[in-house]
Amino acid sequence: MPGQASLRAAQYYANPRNAFWPIMLAIIQRGEPSPDAVQAMTYPQRCALLTDSGYALWDVLASCYRPGSLDSNIRRNSERPNDILALAERHQELRRIVCNGRTAEKLLQRHCAASLARLTTPGRQLELLCLPSTSPAMASLTLAGKHQRWAEGLLG
């Protein structure tokens, strides 16, 4: 779920300390992560760059109760998942789901495992990939370390 800064701004990854936008812009533009490059673009421009490059943003949960911004504070009995099956059926080109951190992966497995299993057919393989959280709370990896792991995961 988006943190408080993102909810207030109505933008994914609005916290300037979150590494998502610097990492994704660097991967798409084949450069180094730069918070300045992020600030030079409007939110709609960043989203357009993602979609034009074949990426989309989607939350595992449609809603939940969580005091603060830490995913570890999500109240399990309040979790309401998004309909990943409907999303994937509308977008047959979807081949990979990337989770931004372990909590997103756990939520996806908890709420969507049966749907994900139905999406994999002989003609369609759906890969699930968990990458390190871009959150500033994930302080065990530097920006460069997160960028490296994301680039390896997304670009192969």
CSV table of N, CA and C in Angstrom, one decimal:
chain,number,residue,atom,x,y,z
A,1,MET,N,0.8,-1.2,0.0
A,1,MET,CA,0.0,0.0,0.0
A,1,MET,C,0.9,1.2,0.0
A,2,PRO,N,0.4,2.3,-0.7
A,2,PRO,CA,1.2,3.5,-0.6
A,2,PRO,C,1.3,4.1,0.8
A,3,GLY,N,2.4,4.7,1.1
A,3,GLY,CA,2.6,5.3,2.4
A,3,GLY,C,1.8,6.6,2.5
A,4,GLN,N,1.9,7.3,3.6
A,4,GLN,CA,1.2,8.5,3.9
A,4,GLN,C,1.5,9.6,2.9
A,5,ALA,N,2.8,9.8,2.6
A,5,ALA,CA,3.2,10.8,1.6
A,5,ALA,C,2.5,10.6,0.2
A,6,SER,N,2.5,9.3,-0.2
A,6,SER,CA,1.9,8.9,-1.5
A,6,SER,C,0.4,9.1,-1.5
A,7,LEU,N,-0.2,8.8,-0.4
A,7,LEU,CA,-1.7,8.9,-0.3
A,7,LEU,C,-2.1,10.4,-0.3
A,8,ARG,N,-1.3,11.2,0.4
A,8,ARG,CA,-1.6,12.7,0.4
A,8,ARG,C,-1.4,13.3,-1.0
A,9,ALA,N,-0.4,12.8,-1.7
A,9,ALA,CA,-0.1,13.4,-3.0
A,9,ALA,C,-0.9,12.7,-4.1
A,10,ALA,N,-1.5,11.6,-3.8
A,10,ALA,CA,-2.2,10.7,-4.8
A,10,ALA,C,-1.2,10.3,-5.9
A,11,GLN,N,0.0,9.9,-5.5
A,11,GLN,CA,1.0,9.5,-6.4
A,11,GLN,C,1.7,8.3,-5.8
A,12,TYR,N,2.0,7.3,-6.6
A,12,TYR,CA,2.9,6.2,-6.1
A,12,TYR,C,4.3,6.7,-5.8
A,13,TYR,N,4.8,6.2,-4.7
A,13,TYR,CA,6.2,6.5,-4.4
A,13,TYR,C,6.5,8.0,-4.3
A,14,ALA,N,5.6,8.7,-3.6
A,14,ALA,CA,5.8,10.2,-3.5
A,14,ALA,C,6.8,10.6,-2.4
A,15,ASN,N,7.2,9.7,-1.5
A,15,ASN,CA,8.2,10.0,-0.5
A,15,ASN,C,9.5,10.2,-1.2
A,16,PRO,N,10.1,11.4,-1.1
A,16,PRO,CA,11.4,11.6,-1.9
A,16,PRO,C,12.5,10.7,-1.5
A,17,ARG,N,12.4,10.1,-0.3
A,17,ARG,CA,13.5,9.2,0.1
A,17,ARG,C,13.3,7.8,-0.4
A,18,ASN,N,12.1,7.5,-1.1
A,18,ASN,CA,11.9,6.2,-1.7
A,18,ASN,C,12.7,6.1,-3.0
A,19,ALA,N,13.4,5.0,-3.2
A,19,ALA,CA,14.3,4.9,-4.3
A,19,ALA,C,13.6,4.4,-5.6
A,20,PHE,N,12.3,4.1,-5.6
A,20,PHE,CA,11.6,3.5,-6.7
A,20,PHE,C,11.8,4.4,-8.0
A,21,TRP,N,11.5,5.7,-8.0
A,21,TRP,CA,11.6,6.5,-9.2
A,21,TRP,C,13.0,6.6,-9.7
A,22,PRO,N,14.0,6.9,-8.8
A,22,PRO,CA,15.4,7.0,-9.3
A,22,PRO,C,15.8,5.7,-9.9
A,23,ILE,N,15.5,4.6,-9.3
A,23,ILE,CA,15.9,3.3,-9.8
A,23,ILE,C,15.2,3.0,-11.2
A,24,MET,N,13.9,3.2,-11.3
A,24,MET,CA,13.2,2.9,-12.5
A,24,MET,C,13.7,3.8,-13.7
A,25,LEU,N,13.8,5.1,-13.4
A,25,LEU,CA,14.3,6.0,-14.4
A,25,LEU,C,15.7,5.6,-14.9
A,26,ALA,N,16.6,5.2,-14.0
A,26,ALA,CA,17.9,4.8,-14.3
A,26,ALA,C,17.9,3.5,-15.2
A,27,ILE,N,17.0,2.6,-14.8
A,27,ILE,CA,16.9,1.3,-15.6
A,27,ILE,C,16.4,1.6,-17.0
A,28,ILE,N,15.3,2.4,-17.1
A,28,ILE,CA,14.7,2.7,-18.4
A,28,ILE,C,15.7,3.5,-19.3
A,29,GLN,N,16.4,4.5,-18.7
A,29,GLN,CA,17.2,5.4,-19.4
A,29,GLN,C,18.7,4.9,-19.5
A,30,ARG,N,18.9,3.7,-18.9
A,30,ARG,CA,20.3,3.1,-18.9
A,30,ARG,C,21.3,4.0,-18.3
A,31,GLY,N,21.0,4.6,-17.2
A,31,GLY,CA,21.9,5.5,-16.5
A,31,GLY,C,22.1,5.1,-15.0
A,32,GLU,N,22.5,6.1,-14.2
A,32,GLU,CA,22.6,5.9,-12.8
A,32,GLU,C,21.4,6.5,-12.1
A,33,PRO,N,21.0,6.0,-10.9
A,33,PRO,CA,19.9,6.5,-10.2
A,33,PRO,C,20.2,8.0,-9.8
A,34,SER,N,19.2,8.9,-10.1
A,34,SER,CA,19.4,10.3,-9.7
A,34,SER,C,18.1,10.9,-9.2
A,35,PRO,N,18.1,11.2,-8.0
A,35,PRO,CA,16.9,11.9,-7.5
A,35,PRO,C,16.6,13.2,-8.2
A,36,ASP,N,17.7,13.9,-8.7
A,36,ASP,CA,17.5,15.1,-9.5
A,36,ASP,C,16.7,14.9,-10.8
A,37,ALA,N,17.0,13.7,-11.4
A,37,ALA,CA,16.3,13.4,-12.7
A,37,ALA,C,14.8,13.2,-12.4
A,38,VAL,N,14.5,12.6,-11.2
A,38,VAL,CA,13.1,12.4,-10.8
A,38,VAL,C,12.4,13.8,-10.7
A,39,GLN,N,13.1,14.7,-10.0
A,39,GLN,CA,12.5,16.0,-9.7
A,39,GLN,C,12.3,16.8,-11.0
A,40,ALA,N,13.1,16.5,-12.0
A,40,ALA,CA,13.0,17.2,-13.3
A,40,ALA,C,11.7,16.8,-14.1
A,41,MET,N,11.1,15.7,-13.7
A,41,MET,CA,9.9,15.2,-14.4
A,41,MET,C,8.7,15.3,-13.6
A,42,THR,N,7.6,15.6,-14.2
A,42,THR,CA,6.3,15.6,-13.5
A,42,THR,C,5.9,14.1,-13.2
A,43,TYR,N,5.0,14.0,-12.3
A,43,TYR,CA,4.5,12.6,-12.0
A,43,TYR,C,3.8,12.0,-13.3
A,44,PRO,N,3.0,12.7,-14.0
A,44,PRO,CA,2.4,12.1,-15.2
A,44,PRO,C,3.5,11.7,-16.3
A,45,GLN,N,4.6,12.5,-16.3
A,45,GLN,CA,5.7,12.1,-17.2
A,45,GLN,C,6.4,10.8,-16.8
A,46,ARG,N,6.6,10.7,-15.5
A,46,ARG,CA,7.2,9.5,-15.0
A,46,ARG,C,6.3,8.3,-15.3
A,47,CYS,N,5.0,8.4,-15.0
A,47,CYS,CA,4.1,7.3,-15.3
A,47,CYS,C,4.1,6.9,-16.8
A,48,ALA,N,4.1,7.9,-17.6
A,48,ALA,CA,4.1,7.7,-19.1
A,48,ALA,C,5.4,7.0,-19.5
A,49,LEU,N,6.5,7.4,-18.9
A,49,LEU,CA,7.7,6.7,-19.2
A,49,LEU,C,7.7,5.2,-18.8
A,50,LEU,N,7.1,5.0,-17.7
A,50,LEU,CA,7.0,3.6,-17.3
A,50,LEU,C,6.1,2.8,-18.2
A,51,THR,N,4.9,3.3,-18.5
A,51,THR,CA,4.0,2.5,-19.4
A,51,THR,C,4.6,2.4,-20.8
A,52,ASP,N,5.2,3.5,-21.3
A,52,ASP,CA,5.8,3.4,-22.7
A,52,ASP,C,6.9,2.4,-22.7
A,53,SER,N,7.5,2.1,-21.6
A,53,SER,CA,8.6,1.1,-21.5
A,53,SER,C,8.1,-0.3,-21.1
A,54,GLY,N,6.8,-0.5,-21.0
A,54,GLY,CA,6.2,-1.8,-20.8
A,54,GLY,C,6.0,-2.1,-19.3
A,55,TYR,N,6.0,-1.1,-18.4
A,55,TYR,CA,5.8,-1.4,-17.0
A,55,TYR,C,4.5,-0.7,-16.6
A,56,ALA,N,3.9,-1.3,-15.5
A,56,ALA,CA,2.7,-0.8,-14.9
A,56,ALA,C,2.9,-0.9,-13.4
A,57,LEU,N,2.1,0.0,-12.7
A,57,LEU,CA,2.1,-0.1,-11.2
A,57,LEU,C,0.7,-0.6,-10.8
A,58,TRP,N,0.8,-1.4,-9.7
A,58,TRP,CA,-0.5,-2.0,-9.3
A,58,TRP,C,-0.2,-2.4,-7.8
A,59,ASP,N,-1.2,-2.2,-7.0
A,59,ASP,CA,-1.1,-2.6,-5.6
A,59,ASP,C,-1.7,-3.9,-5.4
A,60,VAL,N,-1.1,-4.7,-4.5
A,60,VAL,CA,-1.7,-6.0,-4.2
A,60,VAL,C,-3.1,-5.8,-3.4
A,61,LEU,N,-3.0,-4.8,-2.5
A,61,LEU,CA,-4.2,-4.5,-1.7
A,61,LEU,C,-5.0,-3.3,-2.3
A,62,ALA,N,-6.3,-3.5,-2.4
A,62,ALA,CA,-7.1,-2.3,-2.8
A,62,ALA,C,-7.3,-1.4,-1.6
A,63,SER,N,-7.4,-2.0,-0.4
A,63,SER,CA,-7.5,-1.2,0.8
A,63,SER,C,-7.0,-2.0,2.0
A,64,CYS,N,-6.7,-1.3,3.1
A,64,CYS,CA,-6.4,-1.9,4.4
A,64,CYS,C,-6.3,-0.8,5.4
A,65,TYR,N,-6.2,-1.3,6.7
A,65,TYR,CA,-6.0,-0.3,7.8
A,65,TYR,C,-4.5,-0.5,8.2
A,66,ARG,N,-3.8,0.7,8.2
A,66,ARG,CA,-2.4,0.7,8.6
A,66,ARG,C,-2.1,2.0,9.3
A,67,PRO,N,-1.8,2.0,10.6
A,67,PRO,CA,-1.3,3.2,11.2
A,67,PRO,C,0.1,3.5,10.7
A,68,GLY,N,0.3,4.7,10.2
A,68,GLY,CA,1.6,5.1,9.7
A,68,GLY,C,1.8,4.6,8.3
A,69,SER,N,3.1,4.5,7.9
A,69,SER,CA,3.5,4.1,6.5
A,69,SER,C,4.1,2.7,6.4
A,70,LEU,N,4.5,2.1,7.5
A,70,LEU,CA,5.2,0.8,7.4
A,70,LEU,C,4.2,-0.3,7.1
A,71,ASP,N,4.6,-1.1,6.1
A,71,ASP,CA,3.8,-2.2,5.7
A,71,ASP,C,3.6,-3.2,6.8
A,72,SER,N,4.6,-3.3,7.7
A,72,SER,CA,4.5,-4.2,8.8
A,72,SER,C,3.4,-3.9,9.8
A,73,ASN,N,2.8,-2.7,9.7
A,73,ASN,CA,1.7,-2.3,10.5
A,73,ASN,C,0.3,-2.6,9.9
A,74,ILE,N,0.3,-3.1,8.8
A,74,ILE,CA,-1.0,-3.5,8.1
A,74,ILE,C,-1.7,-4.5,9.0
A,75,ARG,N,-3.0,-4.2,9.3
A,75,ARG,CA,-3.8,-5.1,10.1
A,75,ARG,C,-4.4,-6.1,9.2
A,76,ARG,N,-4.0,-7.4,9.4
A,76,ARG,CA,-4.3,-8.5,8.5
A,76,ARG,C,-5.8,-8.6,8.3
A,77,ASN,N,-6.6,-8.4,9.3
A,77,ASN,CA,-8.0,-8.6,9.1
A,77,ASN,C,-8.7,-7.5,8.3
A,78,SER,N,-7.9,-6.5,8.0
A,78,SER,CA,-8.4,-5.3,7.2
A,78,SER,C,-8.0,-5.4,5.7
A,79,GLU,N,-7.2,-6.4,5.4
A,79,GLU,CA,-6.6,-6.5,4.0
A,79,GLU,C,-7.7,-6.9,3.0
A,80,ARG,N,-7.9,-6.0,2.0
A,80,ARG,CA,-8.8,-6.3,0.9
A,80,ARG,C,-8.0,-6.3,-0.4
A,81,PRO,N,-7.8,-7.4,-1.1
A,81,PRO,CA,-7.0,-7.5,-2.2
A,81,PRO,C,-7.6,-6.9,-3.5
A,82,ASN,N,-6.7,-6.5,-4.4
A,82,ASN,CA,-7.2,-6.1,-5.7
A,82,ASN,C,-7.4,-7.4,-6.5
A,83,ASP,N,-8.2,-7.3,-7.6
A,83,ASP,CA,-8.5,-8.4,-8.4
A,83,ASP,C,-7.4,-8.6,-9.5
A,84,ILE,N,-6.3,-9.3,-9.1
A,84,ILE,CA,-5.2,-9.5,-10.0
A,84,ILE,C,-5.6,-10.4,-11.2
A,85,LEU,N,-6.6,-11.3,-11.0
A,85,LEU,CA,-7.0,-12.1,-12.2
A,85,LEU,C,-7.7,-11.3,-13.2
A,86,ALA,N,-8.5,-10.4,-12.8
A,86,ALA,CA,-9.2,-9.5,-13.8
A,86,ALA,C,-8.1,-8.6,-14.5
A,87,LEU,N,-7.2,-8.1,-13.8
A,87,LEU,CA,-6.1,-7.3,-14.4
A,87,LEU,C,-5.4,-8.1,-15.5
A,88,ALA,N,-5.0,-9.3,-15.1
A,88,ALA,CA,-4.2,-10.1,-16.0
A,88,ALA,C,-5.0,-10.6,-17.2
A,89,GLU,N,-6.3,-10.8,-17.0
A,89,GLU,CA,-7.2,-11.2,-18.1
A,89,GLU,C,-7.3,-10.0,-19.1
A,90,ARG,N,-7.4,-8.8,-18.6
A,90,ARG,CA,-7.5,-7.6,-19.5
A,90,ARG,C,-6.2,-7.3,-20.2
A,91,HIS,N,-5.1,-7.7,-19.6
A,91,HIS,CA,-3.7,-7.5,-20.2
A,91,HIS,C,-3.0,-8.8,-20.4
A,92,GLN,N,-3.4,-9.4,-21.5
A,92,GLN,CA,-2.8,-10.7,-21.9
A,92,GLN,C,-1.3,-10.7,-22.1
A,93,GLU,N,-0.8,-9.5,-22.3
A,93,GLU,CA,0.6,-9.4,-22.5
A,93,GLU,C,1.4,-9.4,-21.2
A,94,LEU,N,0.8,-9.4,-20.1
A,94,LEU,CA,1.4,-9.5,-18.8
A,94,LEU,C,2.2,-10.8,-18.7
A,95,ARG,N,3.5,-10.7,-18.4
A,95,ARG,CA,4.3,-11.9,-18.3
A,95,ARG,C,5.0,-12.0,-17.0
A,96,ARG,N,5.1,-10.9,-16.3
A,96,ARG,CA,5.9,-10.9,-15.0
A,96,ARG,C,5.2,-10.0,-14.0
A,97,ILE,N,5.2,-10.4,-12.8
A,97,ILE,CA,4.7,-9.6,-11.7
A,97,ILE,C,5.9,-9.4,-10.8
A,98,VAL,N,6.3,-8.2,-10.5
A,98,VAL,CA,7.4,-7.8,-9.7
A,98,VAL,C,6.9,-7.2,-8.4
A,99,CYS,N,7.3,-7.8,-7.3
A,99,CYS,CA,6.9,-7.3,-6.0
A,99,CYS,C,8.0,-6.4,-5.4
A,100,ASN,N,7.6,-5.3,-5.0
A,100,ASN,CA,8.5,-4.3,-4.4
A,100,ASN,C,8.7,-4.7,-2.9
A,101,GLY,N,9.5,-5.7,-2.6
A,101,GLY,CA,9.8,-6.1,-1.2
A,101,GLY,C,9.0,-7.3,-0.8
A,102,ARG,N,9.4,-7.9,0.3
A,102,ARG,CA,8.9,-9.2,0.8
A,102,ARG,C,7.4,-9.0,1.2
A,103,THR,N,7.1,-7.9,1.8
A,103,THR,CA,5.7,-7.8,2.3
A,103,THR,C,4.7,-7.8,1.1
A,104,ALA,N,5.0,-7.2,0.0
A,104,ALA,CA,4.2,-7.2,-1.2
A,104,ALA,C,4.1,-8.7,-1.7
A,105,GLU,N,5.2,-9.4,-1.7
A,105,GLU,CA,5.2,-10.8,-2.1
A,105,GLU,C,4.4,-11.6,-1.2
A,106,LYS,N,4.5,-11.5,0.1
A,106,LYS,CA,3.7,-12.3,1.0
A,106,LYS,C,2.2,-12.0,0.8
A,107,LEU,N,1.8,-10.7,0.7
A,107,LEU,CA,0.4,-10.3,0.4
A,107,LEU,C,-0.1,-10.9,-0.9
A,108,LEU,N,0.7,-10.9,-1.9
A,108,LEU,CA,0.3,-11.4,-3.2
A,108,LEU,C,0.1,-12.9,-3.1
A,109,GLN,N,1.0,-13.6,-2.4
A,109,GLN,CA,0.9,-15.1,-2.2
A,109,GLN,C,-0.4,-15.4,-1.4
A,110,ARG,N,-0.6,-14.6,-0.3
A,110,ARG,CA,-1.7,-14.9,0.6
A,110,ARG,C,-3.0,-14.7,-0.1
A,111,HIS,N,-3.2,-13.6,-0.9
A,111,HIS,CA,-4.5,-13.3,-1.4
A,111,HIS,C,-4.7,-13.7,-2.9
A,112,CYS,N,-3.6,-14.0,-3.6
A,112,CYS,CA,-3.7,-14.1,-5.0
A,112,CYS,C,-3.2,-15.4,-5.6
A,113,ALA,N,-2.7,-16.3,-4.7
A,113,ALA,CA,-2.0,-17.6,-5.2
A,113,ALA,C,-2.9,-18.4,-6.1
A,114,ALA,N,-4.2,-18.5,-5.7
A,114,ALA,CA,-5.1,-19.3,-6.6
A,114,ALA,C,-5.3,-18.7,-7.9
A,115,SER,N,-5.4,-17.4,-7.9
A,115,SER,CA,-5.6,-16.6,-9.2
A,115,SER,C,-4.4,-16.7,-10.0
A,116,LEU,N,-3.2,-16.6,-9.4
A,116,LEU,CA,-2.0,-16.7,-10.2
A,116,LEU,C,-1.8,-18.0,-10.8
A,117,ALA,N,-2.2,-19.1,-10.1
A,117,ALA,CA,-2.0,-20.4,-10.6
A,117,ALA,C,-2.9,-20.6,-11.9
A,118,ARG,N,-4.1,-20.0,-11.9
A,118,ARG,CA,-5.0,-20.1,-13.0
A,118,ARG,C,-4.4,-19.3,-14.3
A,119,LEU,N,-3.6,-18.3,-14.0
A,119,LEU,CA,-3.0,-17.5,-15.1
A,119,LEU,C,-2.0,-18.2,-15.9
A,120,THR,N,-1.3,-19.2,-15.3
A,120,THR,CA,-0.2,-19.9,-16.0
A,120,THR,C,-0.8,-21.1,-16.7
A,121,THR,N,-0.6,-21.0,-18.1
A,121,THR,CA,-1.2,-22.0,-19.0
A,121,THR,C,0.0,-22.4,-19.9
A,122,PRO,N,-0.2,-23.5,-20.7
A,122,PRO,CA,0.9,-23.9,-21.6
A,122,PRO,C,1.3,-22.7,-22.6
A,123,GLY,N,0.4,-21.9,-22.9
A,123,GLY,CA,0.7,-20.7,-23.8
A,123,GLY,C,1.1,-19.5,-23.1
A,124,ARG,N,1.0,-19.5,-21.7
A,124,ARG,CA,1.3,-18.3,-21.0
A,124,ARG,C,2.0,-18.6,-19.7
A,125,GLN,N,3.2,-18.3,-19.6
A,125,GLN,CA,4.0,-18.4,-18.3
A,125,GLN,C,4.0,-17.1,-17.6
A,126,LEU,N,3.6,-17.1,-16.3
A,126,LEU,CA,3.6,-15.8,-15.6
A,126,LEU,C,4.7,-15.9,-14.5
A,127,GLU,N,5.7,-15.1,-14.5
A,127,GLU,CA,6.8,-15.1,-13.6
A,127,GLU,C,6.5,-14.2,-12.4
A,128,LEU,N,6.8,-14.6,-11.2
A,128,LEU,CA,6.7,-13.8,-10.0
A,128,LEU,C,8.1,-13.5,-9.5
A,129,LEU,N,8.4,-12.3,-9.4
A,129,LEU,CA,9.8,-11.9,-9.0
A,129,LEU,C,9.7,-10.9,-7.8
A,130,CYS,N,10.4,-11.2,-6.8
A,130,CYS,CA,10.4,-10.3,-5.6
A,130,CYS,C,11.8,-9.6,-5.6
A,131,LEU,N,11.8,-8.3,-5.6
A,131,LEU,CA,13.0,-7.5,-5.6
A,131,LEU,C,13.0,-6.7,-4.2
A,132,PRO,N,14.2,-6.3,-3.8
A,132,PRO,CA,14.3,-5.5,-2.5
A,132,PRO,C,13.4,-4.3,-2.5
A,133,SER,N,12.9,-4.1,-1.4
A,133,SER,CA,12.0,-2.9,-1.2
A,133,SER,C,12.8,-1.6,-1.5
A,134,THR,N,12.1,-0.7,-2.2
A,134,THR,CA,12.8,0.6,-2.5
A,134,THR,C,12.5,1.6,-1.4
A,135,SER,N,11.8,1.1,-0.3
A,135,SER,CA,11.4,2.0,0.8
A,135,SER,C,12.7,2.5,1.5
A,136,PRO,N,12.7,3.7,2.1
A,136,PRO,CA,13.8,4.1,2.9
A,136,PRO,C,13.9,3.2,4.2
A,137,ALA,N,12.9,2.5,4.6
A,137,ALA,CA,12.9,1.6,5.7
A,137,ALA,C,13.8,0.4,5.5
A,138,MET,N,14.1,0.1,4.2
A,138,MET,CA,15.0,-1.0,3.8
A,138,MET,C,16.4,-0.4,3.7
A,139,ALA,N,17.0,-0.2,4.9
A,139,ALA,CA,18.3,0.5,4.9
A,139,ALA,C,19.5,-0.4,4.8
A,140,SER,N,19.3,-1.7,4.7
A,140,SER,CA,20.4,-2.6,4.6
A,140,SER,C,21.0,-2.6,3.2
A,141,LEU,N,20.4,-2.0,2.2
A,141,LEU,CA,20.9,-1.9,0.9
A,141,LEU,C,21.0,-0.4,0.6
A,142,THR,N,22.1,0.0,0.0
A,142,THR,CA,22.3,1.4,-0.5
A,142,THR,C,21.4,1.6,-1.8
A,143,LEU,N,21.3,2.8,-2.2
A,143,LEU,CA,20.6,3.1,-3.5
A,143,LEU,C,21.3,2.3,-4.6
A,144,ALA,N,22.6,2.3,-4.6
A,144,ALA,CA,23.4,1.6,-5.7
A,144,ALA,C,23.1,0.1,-5.6
A,145,GLY,N,23.0,-0.4,-4.4
A,145,GLY,CA,22.7,-1.9,-4.2
A,145,GLY,C,21.3,-2.2,-4.7
A,146,LYS,N,20.4,-1.4,-4.3
A,146,LYS,CA,19.0,-1.6,-4.8
A,146,LYS,C,18.9,-1.5,-6.3
A,147,HIS,N,19.6,-0.5,-6.9
A,147,HIS,CA,19.6,-0.3,-8.3
A,147,HIS,C,20.1,-1.6,-9.0
A,148,GLN,N,21.2,-2.1,-8.5
A,148,GLN,CA,21.9,-3.2,-9.1
A,148,GLN,C,20.9,-4.4,-9.1
A,149,ARG,N,20.3,-4.7,-8.0
A,149,ARG,CA,19.4,-5.8,-7.8
A,149,ARG,C,18.1,-5.7,-8.7
A,150,TRP,N,17.6,-4.4,-8.8
A,150,TRP,CA,16.4,-4.2,-9.7
A,150,TRP,C,16.8,-4.3,-11.1
A,151,ALA,N,18.0,-3.8,-11.5
A,151,ALA,CA,18.4,-3.9,-12.9
A,151,ALA,C,18.6,-5.4,-13.3
A,152,GLU,N,19.3,-6.1,-12.4
A,152,GLU,CA,19.5,-7.6,-12.7
A,152,GLU,C,18.1,-8.3,-12.8
A,153,GLY,N,17.2,-7.9,-12.0
A,153,GLY,CA,15.9,-8.6,-12.0
A,153,GLY,C,15.0,-8.2,-13.2
A,154,LEU,N,15.1,-7.0,-13.6
A,154,LEU,CA,14.2,-6.5,-14.7
A,154,LEU,C,14.9,-6.7,-16.1
A,155,LEU,N,16.2,-6.5,-16.1
A,155,LEU,CA,16.9,-6.6,-17.4
A,155,LEU,C,17.5,-7.9,-17.7
A,156,GLY,N,17.6,-8.7,-16.7
A,156,GLY,CA,18.2,-10.1,-16.8
A,156,GLY,C,19.7,-10.1,-16.7
